[in-house]
Short mmCIF file of C-alpha atoms in Angstrom, two decimals:
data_model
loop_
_atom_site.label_atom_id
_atom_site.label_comp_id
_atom_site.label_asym_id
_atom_site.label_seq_id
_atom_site.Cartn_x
_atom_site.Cartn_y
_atom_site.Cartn_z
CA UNK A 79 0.00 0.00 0.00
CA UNK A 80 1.50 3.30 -1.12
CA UNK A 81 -0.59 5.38 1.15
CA UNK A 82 -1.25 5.02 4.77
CA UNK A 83 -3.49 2.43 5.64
CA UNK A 84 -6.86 2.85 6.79
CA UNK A 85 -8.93 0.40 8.29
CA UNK A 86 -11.81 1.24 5.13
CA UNK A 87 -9.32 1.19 2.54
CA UNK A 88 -7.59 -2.10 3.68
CA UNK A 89 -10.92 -3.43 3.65
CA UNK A 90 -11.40 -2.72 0.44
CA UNK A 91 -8.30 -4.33 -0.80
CA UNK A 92 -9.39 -7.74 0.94
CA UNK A 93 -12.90 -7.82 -0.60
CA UNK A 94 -12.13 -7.51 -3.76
CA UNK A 95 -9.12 -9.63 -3.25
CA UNK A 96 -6.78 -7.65 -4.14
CA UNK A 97 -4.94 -8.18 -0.78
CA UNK A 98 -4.42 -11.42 1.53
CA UNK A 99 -4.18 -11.27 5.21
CA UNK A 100 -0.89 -13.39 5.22
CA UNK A 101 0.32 -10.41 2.45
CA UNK A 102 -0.96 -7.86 4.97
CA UNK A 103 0.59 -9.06 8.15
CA UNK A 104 3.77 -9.52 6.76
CA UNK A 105 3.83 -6.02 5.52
CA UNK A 106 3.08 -4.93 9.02
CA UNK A 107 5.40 -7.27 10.98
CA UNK A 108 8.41 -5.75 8.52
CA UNK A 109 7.78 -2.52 9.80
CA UNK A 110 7.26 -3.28 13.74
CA UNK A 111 9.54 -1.76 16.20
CA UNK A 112 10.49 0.58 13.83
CA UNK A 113 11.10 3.57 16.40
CA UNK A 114 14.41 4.17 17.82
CA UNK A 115 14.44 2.93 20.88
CA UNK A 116 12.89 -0.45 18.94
CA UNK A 117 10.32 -0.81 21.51
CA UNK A 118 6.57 -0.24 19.75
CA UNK A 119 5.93 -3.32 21.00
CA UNK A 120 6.91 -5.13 24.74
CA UNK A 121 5.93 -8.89 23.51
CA UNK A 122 5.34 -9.90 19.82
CA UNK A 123 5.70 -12.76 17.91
CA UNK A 124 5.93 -13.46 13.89
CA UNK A 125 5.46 -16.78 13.56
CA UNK A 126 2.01 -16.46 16.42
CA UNK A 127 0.61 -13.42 13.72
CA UNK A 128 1.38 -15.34 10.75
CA UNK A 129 -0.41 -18.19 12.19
CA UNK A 130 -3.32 -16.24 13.12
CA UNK A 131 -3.39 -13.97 9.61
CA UNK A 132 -3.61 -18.12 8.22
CA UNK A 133 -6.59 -19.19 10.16
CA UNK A 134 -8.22 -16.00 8.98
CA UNK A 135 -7.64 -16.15 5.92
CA UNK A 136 -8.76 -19.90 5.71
CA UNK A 137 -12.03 -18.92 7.11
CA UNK A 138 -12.73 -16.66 4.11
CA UNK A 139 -15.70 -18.28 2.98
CA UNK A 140 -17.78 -17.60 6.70
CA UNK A 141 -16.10 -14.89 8.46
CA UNK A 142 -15.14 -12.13 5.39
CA UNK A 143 -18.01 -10.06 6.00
CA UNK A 144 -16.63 -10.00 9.58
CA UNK A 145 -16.30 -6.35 11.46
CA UNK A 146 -12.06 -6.25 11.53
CA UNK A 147 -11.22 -9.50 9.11
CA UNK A 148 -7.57 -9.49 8.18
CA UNK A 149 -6.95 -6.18 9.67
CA UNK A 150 -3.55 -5.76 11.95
CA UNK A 151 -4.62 -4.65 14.89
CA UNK A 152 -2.15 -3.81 17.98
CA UNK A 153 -3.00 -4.01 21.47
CA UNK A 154 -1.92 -2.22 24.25
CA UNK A 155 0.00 -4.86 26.88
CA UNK A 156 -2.56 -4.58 29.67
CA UNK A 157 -4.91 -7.20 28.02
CA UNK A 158 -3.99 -10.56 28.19
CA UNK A 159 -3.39 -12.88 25.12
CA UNK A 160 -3.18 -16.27 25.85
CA UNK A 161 0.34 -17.83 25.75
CA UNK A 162 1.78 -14.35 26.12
CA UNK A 163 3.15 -12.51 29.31
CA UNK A 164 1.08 -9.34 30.30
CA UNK A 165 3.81 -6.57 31.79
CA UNK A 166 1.48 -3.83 32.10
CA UNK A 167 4.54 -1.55 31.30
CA UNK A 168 6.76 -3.20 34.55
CA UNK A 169 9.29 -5.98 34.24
CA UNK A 170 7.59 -7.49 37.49
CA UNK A 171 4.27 -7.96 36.66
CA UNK A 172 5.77 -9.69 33.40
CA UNK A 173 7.47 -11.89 35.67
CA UNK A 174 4.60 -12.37 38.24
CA UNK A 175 1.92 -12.95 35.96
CA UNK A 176 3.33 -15.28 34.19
CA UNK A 177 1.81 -16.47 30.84
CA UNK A 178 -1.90 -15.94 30.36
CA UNK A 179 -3.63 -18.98 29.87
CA UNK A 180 -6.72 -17.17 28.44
CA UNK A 181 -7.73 -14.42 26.36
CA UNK A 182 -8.93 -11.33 27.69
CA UNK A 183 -12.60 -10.29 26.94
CA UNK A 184 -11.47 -7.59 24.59
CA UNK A 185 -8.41 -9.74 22.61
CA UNK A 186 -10.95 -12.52 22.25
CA UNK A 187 -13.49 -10.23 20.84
CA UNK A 188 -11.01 -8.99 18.51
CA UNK A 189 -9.88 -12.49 17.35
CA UNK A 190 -13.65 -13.23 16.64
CA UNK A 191 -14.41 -10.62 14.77
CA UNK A 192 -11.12 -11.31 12.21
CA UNK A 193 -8.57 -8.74 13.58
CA UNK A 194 -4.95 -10.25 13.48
CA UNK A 195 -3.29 -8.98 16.10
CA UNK A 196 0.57 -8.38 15.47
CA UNK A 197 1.49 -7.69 19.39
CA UNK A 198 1.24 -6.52 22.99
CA UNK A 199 2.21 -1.93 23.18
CA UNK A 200 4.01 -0.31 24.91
CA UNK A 201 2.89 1.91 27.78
CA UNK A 202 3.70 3.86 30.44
CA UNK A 203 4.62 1.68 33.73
CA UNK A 204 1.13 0.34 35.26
CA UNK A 205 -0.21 2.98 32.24
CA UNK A 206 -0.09 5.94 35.14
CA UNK A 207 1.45 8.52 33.51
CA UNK A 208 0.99 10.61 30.36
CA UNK A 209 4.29 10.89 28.56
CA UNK A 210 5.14 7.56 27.58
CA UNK A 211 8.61 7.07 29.54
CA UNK A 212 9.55 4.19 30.94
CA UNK A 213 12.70 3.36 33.18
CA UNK A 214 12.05 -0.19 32.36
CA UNK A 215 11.33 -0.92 29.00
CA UNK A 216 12.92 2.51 27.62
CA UNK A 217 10.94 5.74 26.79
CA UNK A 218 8.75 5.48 23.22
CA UNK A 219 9.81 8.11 21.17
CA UNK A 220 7.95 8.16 17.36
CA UNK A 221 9.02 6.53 14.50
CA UNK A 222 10.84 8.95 12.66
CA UNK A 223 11.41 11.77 15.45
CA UNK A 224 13.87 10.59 18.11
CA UNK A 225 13.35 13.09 20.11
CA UNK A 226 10.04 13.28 20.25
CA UNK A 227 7.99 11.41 22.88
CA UNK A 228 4.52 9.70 21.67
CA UNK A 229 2.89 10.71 24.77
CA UNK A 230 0.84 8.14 27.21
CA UNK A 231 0.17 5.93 28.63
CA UNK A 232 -0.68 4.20 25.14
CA UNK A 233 2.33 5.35 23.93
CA UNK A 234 3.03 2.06 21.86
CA UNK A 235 -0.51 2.21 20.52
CA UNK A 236 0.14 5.44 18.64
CA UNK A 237 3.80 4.08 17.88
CA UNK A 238 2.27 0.98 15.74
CA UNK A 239 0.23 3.31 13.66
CA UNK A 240 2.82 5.86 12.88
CA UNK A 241 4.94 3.09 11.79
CA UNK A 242 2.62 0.98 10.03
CA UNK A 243 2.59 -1.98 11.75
CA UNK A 244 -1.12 -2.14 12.59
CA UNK A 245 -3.69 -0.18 10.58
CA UNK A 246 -5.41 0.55 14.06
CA UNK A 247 -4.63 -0.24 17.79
CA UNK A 248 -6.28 -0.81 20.97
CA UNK A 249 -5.32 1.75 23.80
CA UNK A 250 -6.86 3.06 27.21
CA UNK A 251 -7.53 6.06 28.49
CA UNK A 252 -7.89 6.69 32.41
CA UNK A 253 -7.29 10.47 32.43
CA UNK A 254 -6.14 11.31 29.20
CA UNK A 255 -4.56 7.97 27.16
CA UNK A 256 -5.47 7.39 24.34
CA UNK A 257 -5.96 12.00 23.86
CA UNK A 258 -2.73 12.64 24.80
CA UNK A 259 -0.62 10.64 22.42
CA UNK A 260 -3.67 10.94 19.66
CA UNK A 261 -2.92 14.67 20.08
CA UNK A 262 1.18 14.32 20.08
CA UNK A 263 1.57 12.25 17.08
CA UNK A 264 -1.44 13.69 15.02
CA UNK A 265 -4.04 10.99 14.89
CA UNK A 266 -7.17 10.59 15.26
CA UNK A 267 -8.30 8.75 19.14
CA UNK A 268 -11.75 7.77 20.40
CA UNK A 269 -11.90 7.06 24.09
CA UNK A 270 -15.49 5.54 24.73
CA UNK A 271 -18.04 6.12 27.47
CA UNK A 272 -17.22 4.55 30.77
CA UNK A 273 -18.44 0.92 31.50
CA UNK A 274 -18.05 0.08 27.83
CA UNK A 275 -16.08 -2.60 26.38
CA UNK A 276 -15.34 -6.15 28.08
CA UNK A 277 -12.57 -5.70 31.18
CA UNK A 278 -12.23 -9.09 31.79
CA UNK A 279 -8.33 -10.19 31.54
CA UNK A 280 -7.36 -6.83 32.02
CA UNK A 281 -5.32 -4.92 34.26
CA UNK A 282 -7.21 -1.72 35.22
CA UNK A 283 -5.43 1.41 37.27
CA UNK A 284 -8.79 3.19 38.14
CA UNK A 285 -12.15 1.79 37.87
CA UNK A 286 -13.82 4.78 38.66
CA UNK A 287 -12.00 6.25 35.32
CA UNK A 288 -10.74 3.29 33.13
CA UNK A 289 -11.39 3.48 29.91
CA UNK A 290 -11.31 1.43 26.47
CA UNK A 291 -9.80 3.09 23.58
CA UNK A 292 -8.26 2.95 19.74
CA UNK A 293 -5.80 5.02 17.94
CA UNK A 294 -6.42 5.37 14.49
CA UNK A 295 -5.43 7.71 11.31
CA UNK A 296 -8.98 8.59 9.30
CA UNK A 297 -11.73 9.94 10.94
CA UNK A 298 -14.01 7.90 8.32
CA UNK A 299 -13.24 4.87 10.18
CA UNK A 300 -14.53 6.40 13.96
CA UNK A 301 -17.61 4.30 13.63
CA UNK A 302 -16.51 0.74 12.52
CA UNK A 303 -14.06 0.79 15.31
CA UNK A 304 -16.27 2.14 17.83
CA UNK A 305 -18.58 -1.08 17.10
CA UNK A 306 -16.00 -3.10 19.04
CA UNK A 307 -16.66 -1.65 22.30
CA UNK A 308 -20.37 -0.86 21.75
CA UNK A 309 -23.34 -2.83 23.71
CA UNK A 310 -25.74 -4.67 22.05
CA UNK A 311 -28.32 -1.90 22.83
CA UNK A 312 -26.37 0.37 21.68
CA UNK A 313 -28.63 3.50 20.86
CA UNK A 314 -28.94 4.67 16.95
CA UNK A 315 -26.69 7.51 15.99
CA UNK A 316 -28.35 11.06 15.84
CA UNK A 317 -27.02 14.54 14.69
CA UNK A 318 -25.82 17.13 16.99
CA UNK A 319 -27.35 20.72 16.17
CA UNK A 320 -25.26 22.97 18.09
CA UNK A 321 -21.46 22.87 19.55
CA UNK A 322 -19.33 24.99 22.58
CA UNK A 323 -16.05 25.74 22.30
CA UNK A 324 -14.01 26.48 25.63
CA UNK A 325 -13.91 30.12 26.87
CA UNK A 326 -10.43 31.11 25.60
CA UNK A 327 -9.49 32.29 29.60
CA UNK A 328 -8.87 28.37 30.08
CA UNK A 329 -6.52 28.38 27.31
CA UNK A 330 -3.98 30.69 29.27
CA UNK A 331 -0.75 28.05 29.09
CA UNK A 332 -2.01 26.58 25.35
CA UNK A 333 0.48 27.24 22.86
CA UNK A 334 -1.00 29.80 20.14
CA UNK A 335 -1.19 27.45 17.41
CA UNK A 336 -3.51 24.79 19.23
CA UNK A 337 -5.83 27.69 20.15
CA UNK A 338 -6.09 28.37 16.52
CA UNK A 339 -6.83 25.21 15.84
CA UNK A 340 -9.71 24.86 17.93
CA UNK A 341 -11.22 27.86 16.04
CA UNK A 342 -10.50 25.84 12.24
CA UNK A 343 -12.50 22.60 14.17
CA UNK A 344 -15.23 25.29 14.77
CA UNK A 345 -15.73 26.47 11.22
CA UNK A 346 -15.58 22.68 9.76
CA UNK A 347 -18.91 22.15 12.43
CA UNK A 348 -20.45 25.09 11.61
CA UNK A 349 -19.93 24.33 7.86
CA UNK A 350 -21.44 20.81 8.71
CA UNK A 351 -24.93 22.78 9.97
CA UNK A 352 -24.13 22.80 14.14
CA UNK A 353 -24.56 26.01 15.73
CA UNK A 354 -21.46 27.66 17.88
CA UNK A 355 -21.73 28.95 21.27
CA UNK A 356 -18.97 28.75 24.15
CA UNK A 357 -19.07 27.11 27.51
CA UNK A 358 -17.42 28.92 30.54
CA UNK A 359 -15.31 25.49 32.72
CA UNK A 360 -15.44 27.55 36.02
CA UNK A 361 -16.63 24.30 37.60
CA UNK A 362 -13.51 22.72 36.51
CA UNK A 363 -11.20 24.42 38.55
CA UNK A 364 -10.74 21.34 41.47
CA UNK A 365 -10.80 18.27 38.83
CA UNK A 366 -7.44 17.37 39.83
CA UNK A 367 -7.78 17.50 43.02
CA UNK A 368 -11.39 15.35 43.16
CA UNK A 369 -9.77 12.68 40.45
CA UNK A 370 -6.09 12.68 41.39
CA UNK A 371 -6.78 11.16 44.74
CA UNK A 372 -9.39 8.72 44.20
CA UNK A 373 -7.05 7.46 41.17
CA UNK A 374 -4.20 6.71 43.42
CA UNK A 375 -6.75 5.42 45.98
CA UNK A 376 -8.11 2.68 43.11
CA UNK A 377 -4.48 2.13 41.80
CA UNK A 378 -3.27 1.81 45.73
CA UNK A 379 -6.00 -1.41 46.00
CA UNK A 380 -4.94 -2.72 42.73
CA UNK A 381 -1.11 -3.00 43.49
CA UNK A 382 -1.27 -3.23 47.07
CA UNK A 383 1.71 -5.06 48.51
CA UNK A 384 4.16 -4.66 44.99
CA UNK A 385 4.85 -0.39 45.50
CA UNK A 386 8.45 -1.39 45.82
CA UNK A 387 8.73 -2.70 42.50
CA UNK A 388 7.99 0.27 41.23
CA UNK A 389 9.78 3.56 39.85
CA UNK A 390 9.91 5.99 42.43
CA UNK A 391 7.31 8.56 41.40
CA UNK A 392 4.35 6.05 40.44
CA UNK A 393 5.69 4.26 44.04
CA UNK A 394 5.20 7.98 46.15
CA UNK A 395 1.52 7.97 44.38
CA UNK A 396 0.57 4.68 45.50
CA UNK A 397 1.94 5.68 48.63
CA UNK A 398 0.18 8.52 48.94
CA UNK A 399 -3.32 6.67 47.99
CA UNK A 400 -3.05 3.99 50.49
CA UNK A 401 -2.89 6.84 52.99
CA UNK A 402 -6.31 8.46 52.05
CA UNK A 403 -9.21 6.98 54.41
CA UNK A 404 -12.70 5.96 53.76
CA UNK A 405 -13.82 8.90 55.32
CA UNK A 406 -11.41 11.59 52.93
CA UNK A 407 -12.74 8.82 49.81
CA UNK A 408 -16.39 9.37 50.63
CA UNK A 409 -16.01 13.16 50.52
CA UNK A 410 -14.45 12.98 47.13
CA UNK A 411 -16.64 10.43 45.84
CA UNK A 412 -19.68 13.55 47.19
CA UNK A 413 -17.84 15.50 44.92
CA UNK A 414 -17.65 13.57 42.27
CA UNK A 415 -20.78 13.13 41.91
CA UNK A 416 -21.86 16.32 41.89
CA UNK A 417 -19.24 17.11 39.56
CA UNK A 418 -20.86 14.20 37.00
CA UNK A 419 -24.30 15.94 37.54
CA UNK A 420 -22.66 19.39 36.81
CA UNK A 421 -21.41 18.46 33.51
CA UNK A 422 -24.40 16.29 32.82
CA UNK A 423 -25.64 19.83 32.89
CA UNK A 424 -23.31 20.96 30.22
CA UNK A 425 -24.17 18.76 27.97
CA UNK A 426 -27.35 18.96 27.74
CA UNK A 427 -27.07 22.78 27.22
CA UNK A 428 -24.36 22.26 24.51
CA UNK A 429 -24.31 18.87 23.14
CA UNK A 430 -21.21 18.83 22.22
CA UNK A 431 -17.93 20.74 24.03
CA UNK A 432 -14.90 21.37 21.91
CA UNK A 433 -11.30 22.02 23.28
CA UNK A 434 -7.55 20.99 23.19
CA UNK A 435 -6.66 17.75 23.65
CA UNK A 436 -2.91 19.36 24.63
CA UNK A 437 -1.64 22.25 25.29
CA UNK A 438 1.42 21.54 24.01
CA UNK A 439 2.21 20.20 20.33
CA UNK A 440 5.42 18.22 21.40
CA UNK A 441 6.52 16.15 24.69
CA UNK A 442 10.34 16.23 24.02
CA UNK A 443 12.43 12.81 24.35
CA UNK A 444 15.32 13.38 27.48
CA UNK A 445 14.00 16.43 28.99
CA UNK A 446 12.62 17.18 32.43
CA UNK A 447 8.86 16.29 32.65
CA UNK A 448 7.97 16.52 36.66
CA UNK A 449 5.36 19.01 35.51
CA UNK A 450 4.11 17.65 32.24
CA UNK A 451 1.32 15.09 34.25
CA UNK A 452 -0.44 18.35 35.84
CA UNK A 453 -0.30 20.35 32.49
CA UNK A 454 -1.77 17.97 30.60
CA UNK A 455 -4.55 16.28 32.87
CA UNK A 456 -5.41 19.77 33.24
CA UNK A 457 -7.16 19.66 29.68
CA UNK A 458 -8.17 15.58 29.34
CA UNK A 459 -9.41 14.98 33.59
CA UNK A 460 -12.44 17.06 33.20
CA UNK A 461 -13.99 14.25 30.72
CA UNK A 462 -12.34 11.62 32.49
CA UNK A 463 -14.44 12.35 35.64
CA UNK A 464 -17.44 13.02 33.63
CA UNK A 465 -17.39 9.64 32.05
CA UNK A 466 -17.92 10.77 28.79
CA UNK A 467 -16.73 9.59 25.21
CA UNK A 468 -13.87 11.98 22.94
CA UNK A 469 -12.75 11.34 19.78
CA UNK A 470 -9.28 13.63 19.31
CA UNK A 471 -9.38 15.39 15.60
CA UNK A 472 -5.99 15.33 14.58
CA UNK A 473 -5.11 19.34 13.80
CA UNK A 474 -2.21 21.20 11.74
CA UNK A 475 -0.77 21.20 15.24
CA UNK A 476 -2.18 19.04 17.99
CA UNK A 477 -5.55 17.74 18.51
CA UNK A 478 -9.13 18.94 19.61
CA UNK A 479 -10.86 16.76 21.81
CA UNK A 480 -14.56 16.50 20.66
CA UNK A 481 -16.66 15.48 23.71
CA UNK A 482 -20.24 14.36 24.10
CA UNK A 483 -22.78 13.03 26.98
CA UNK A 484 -22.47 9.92 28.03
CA UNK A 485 -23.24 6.82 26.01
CA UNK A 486 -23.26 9.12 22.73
CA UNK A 487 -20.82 7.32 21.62
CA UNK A 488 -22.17 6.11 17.92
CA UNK A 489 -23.42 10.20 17.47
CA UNK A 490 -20.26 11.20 18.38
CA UNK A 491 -18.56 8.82 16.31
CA UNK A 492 -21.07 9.73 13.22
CA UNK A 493 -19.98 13.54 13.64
CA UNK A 494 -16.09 12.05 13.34
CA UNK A 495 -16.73 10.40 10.34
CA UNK A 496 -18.73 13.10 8.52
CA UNK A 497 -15.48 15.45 9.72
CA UNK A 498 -13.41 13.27 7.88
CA UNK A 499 -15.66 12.49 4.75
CA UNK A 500 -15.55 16.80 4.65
CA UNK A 501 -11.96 16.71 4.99
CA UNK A 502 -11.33 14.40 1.93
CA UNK A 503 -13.34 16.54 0.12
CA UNK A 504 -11.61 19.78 0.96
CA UNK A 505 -8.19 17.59 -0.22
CA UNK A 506 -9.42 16.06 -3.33
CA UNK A 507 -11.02 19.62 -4.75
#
């Protein structure tokens, strides 16, 4: 393929036969690992892909018609895949997990519906962080920029696309990742609504804020991949009428060029019928500190008895969550909620919110990040404790997050693909 795969024009090339799985996961096995630091991906294995791009392709005949058949498809090592190791970005729980004798939920459902999967991500250690470094398994930088950082924690996730080693791949966003790296490496990222998509087999950090993800190049394909996660009662897509964009006073560290950006997303809605207005986030001023400590509380639980084993800073936030009592958790839980109800609020006023996914257009490789986490939850939290699905619109520079209520998921992933279908038009005229 001589341009950059998409998941509708790969499927293309495999109806009409113009393309073989096998051919197809070769191609993107040759170009794995392809980023300096030669670590897309923290467990793969050729002759396990090949095997599975086989069996796919020998069940032509039935399974063709199938949602992701022949399509290489990455996945973010948090999910187990049976006869693989699951790390969840540390060398111990690689070695303490041992070898998963099942599929996960999620890699199962992918293997059902045709996807060959060429191999487990990498992500930020126990995916609690944002900028994709890791003291263990070395930091992700992207494929052609080595010094440039992909961003987290599904920092391998955006690594196999840039690459081409999988036409789309599975991430997860807690506060920000599957946005963050979308955003960084200028692709397109849909984090769904909370509680969908099958968690079995895989490691969470945050219940309260865990959620399933893919990173992906065309906005076209928003709604084919979105199927994946979506319930069987999953409600009809409908049309949004009117759009806010953030009052520019939140915008007060956002690099000028992302700012402009968000006003270029607001023309292409308005040009698609939706009606502008802006939303004022003075309700979002204490996100971080409602979310921050409930995370660590939930991530505290998860790894209780292993903090040593960790780096130092994700070791002094586990710490510093197994400190917080029931009584400190109910309070923030109080607010929480009210905080849910609050931007229930907004959406139903606006519909759909529009804003930065970043404030920053690059995360760069070797420097000092200690204040990177803060900067950037600042602009991705806010959803994350509303429980709402984004899809990030890859920009000139950056990404917008494009947010709507909860469970809107197939409307918000309608208005994606009509964004891109516009897009294509603007570049073919």
């Amino acid at each position: 393929m001589t341009q950059p795969w998409t998941v509708r024009r790969l499927k293309s090339a495999l109806a009409a036969d113009t393309l073989q799985p096998t051919a197809l996961a070769r191609e993107a096995l040759a170009c794995a690992n392809q980023n300096a630091g030669h670590n897309t991906y923290l467990w793969r294995d050729e002759a396990w892909t090949l095997a599975e791009a086989a069996r796919v392709e020998k069940a032509a005949a039935t399974c063709a018609n199938a949602l992701l058949w022949g399509l290489p498809v990455s996945v973010k090592d948090c999910f187990d895949l049976a006869g693989a190791p699951t790390s969840c970005g540390v060398q111990f729980y690689r070695k303490h997990n041992g070898i998963a004798a099942q599929d996960s939920g999620l890699v199962a459902r992918l293997r059902a519906i045709g996807a060959v999967i060429t191999g487990k991500t990498h992500l930020h250690p126990l995916a609690y962080g944002i900028t994709g470094e890791n003291p263990e398994f070395g930091d992700c930088v992207q494929p052609g920029h080595l010094d440039r950082l992909t961003g987290g924690s599904s920092s391998g996730a955006a690594a196999s696309i840039l690459e081409g080693s999988a036409v789309a791949a599975i991430g997860t966003d807690t506060g920000g990742s599957v946005r963050a790296p979308a955003a960084l490496c200028g692709l397109a990222g849909y984090r769904s609504s909370l509680g969908r998509g099958d968690w079995h087999g895989a490691g969470h950090l945050a219940q309260s804020f865990d959620t399933m993800g893919w990173l992906f190049r065309d906005l076209e394909d928003a709604p084919i991949l979105g199927r994946v996660f979506a319930p069987d009662s999953a409600p009809d897509a409908r049309s949004f009428e009117q759009f806010a964009t953030i009052n520019p006073s939140f915008l007060n560290d956002c690099e000028p060029e992302i700012a402009s950006a968000m006003d270029d997303i607001a023309k292409d809605l308005e040009a698609l019928g939706l009606h502008r207005s802006s939303f004022d986030p003075g309700f979002w001023a204490d996100s971080f500190e409602i979310y921050a400590p409930i995370q660590a509380t939930e991530a505290a639980r998860i790894h209780d008895g292993h903090f040593a084993q960790f780096e130092p800073a994700i070791r002094e936030r586990l710490e510093w969550g197994a400190r917080i009592t029931d009584a400190e958790l109910t309070l923030l839980r109080e607010r929480h909620a009210e905080f849910r109800a609050r931007a229930d609020a907004l959406f139903t006023s606006h519909q759909l919110l529009v804003m930065p996914a970043s404030p920053v257009a690059v995360l760069a490789a070797g420097a000092e990040h200690s204040e990177t986490r803060a900067r950037l939850l600042r602009y991705t939290i806010p959803f994350s404790l509303a429980g709402v699905p984004v899809v990030t619109v890859p920009c000139t520079v950056s990404g917008m997050q494009l947010a709507a209520a909860r469970d809107n998921d197939e409307s918000l992933l309608k208005l994606a693909q009509a964004l891109g279908r516009r897009r294509e038009l603007i570049l073919s005229s």
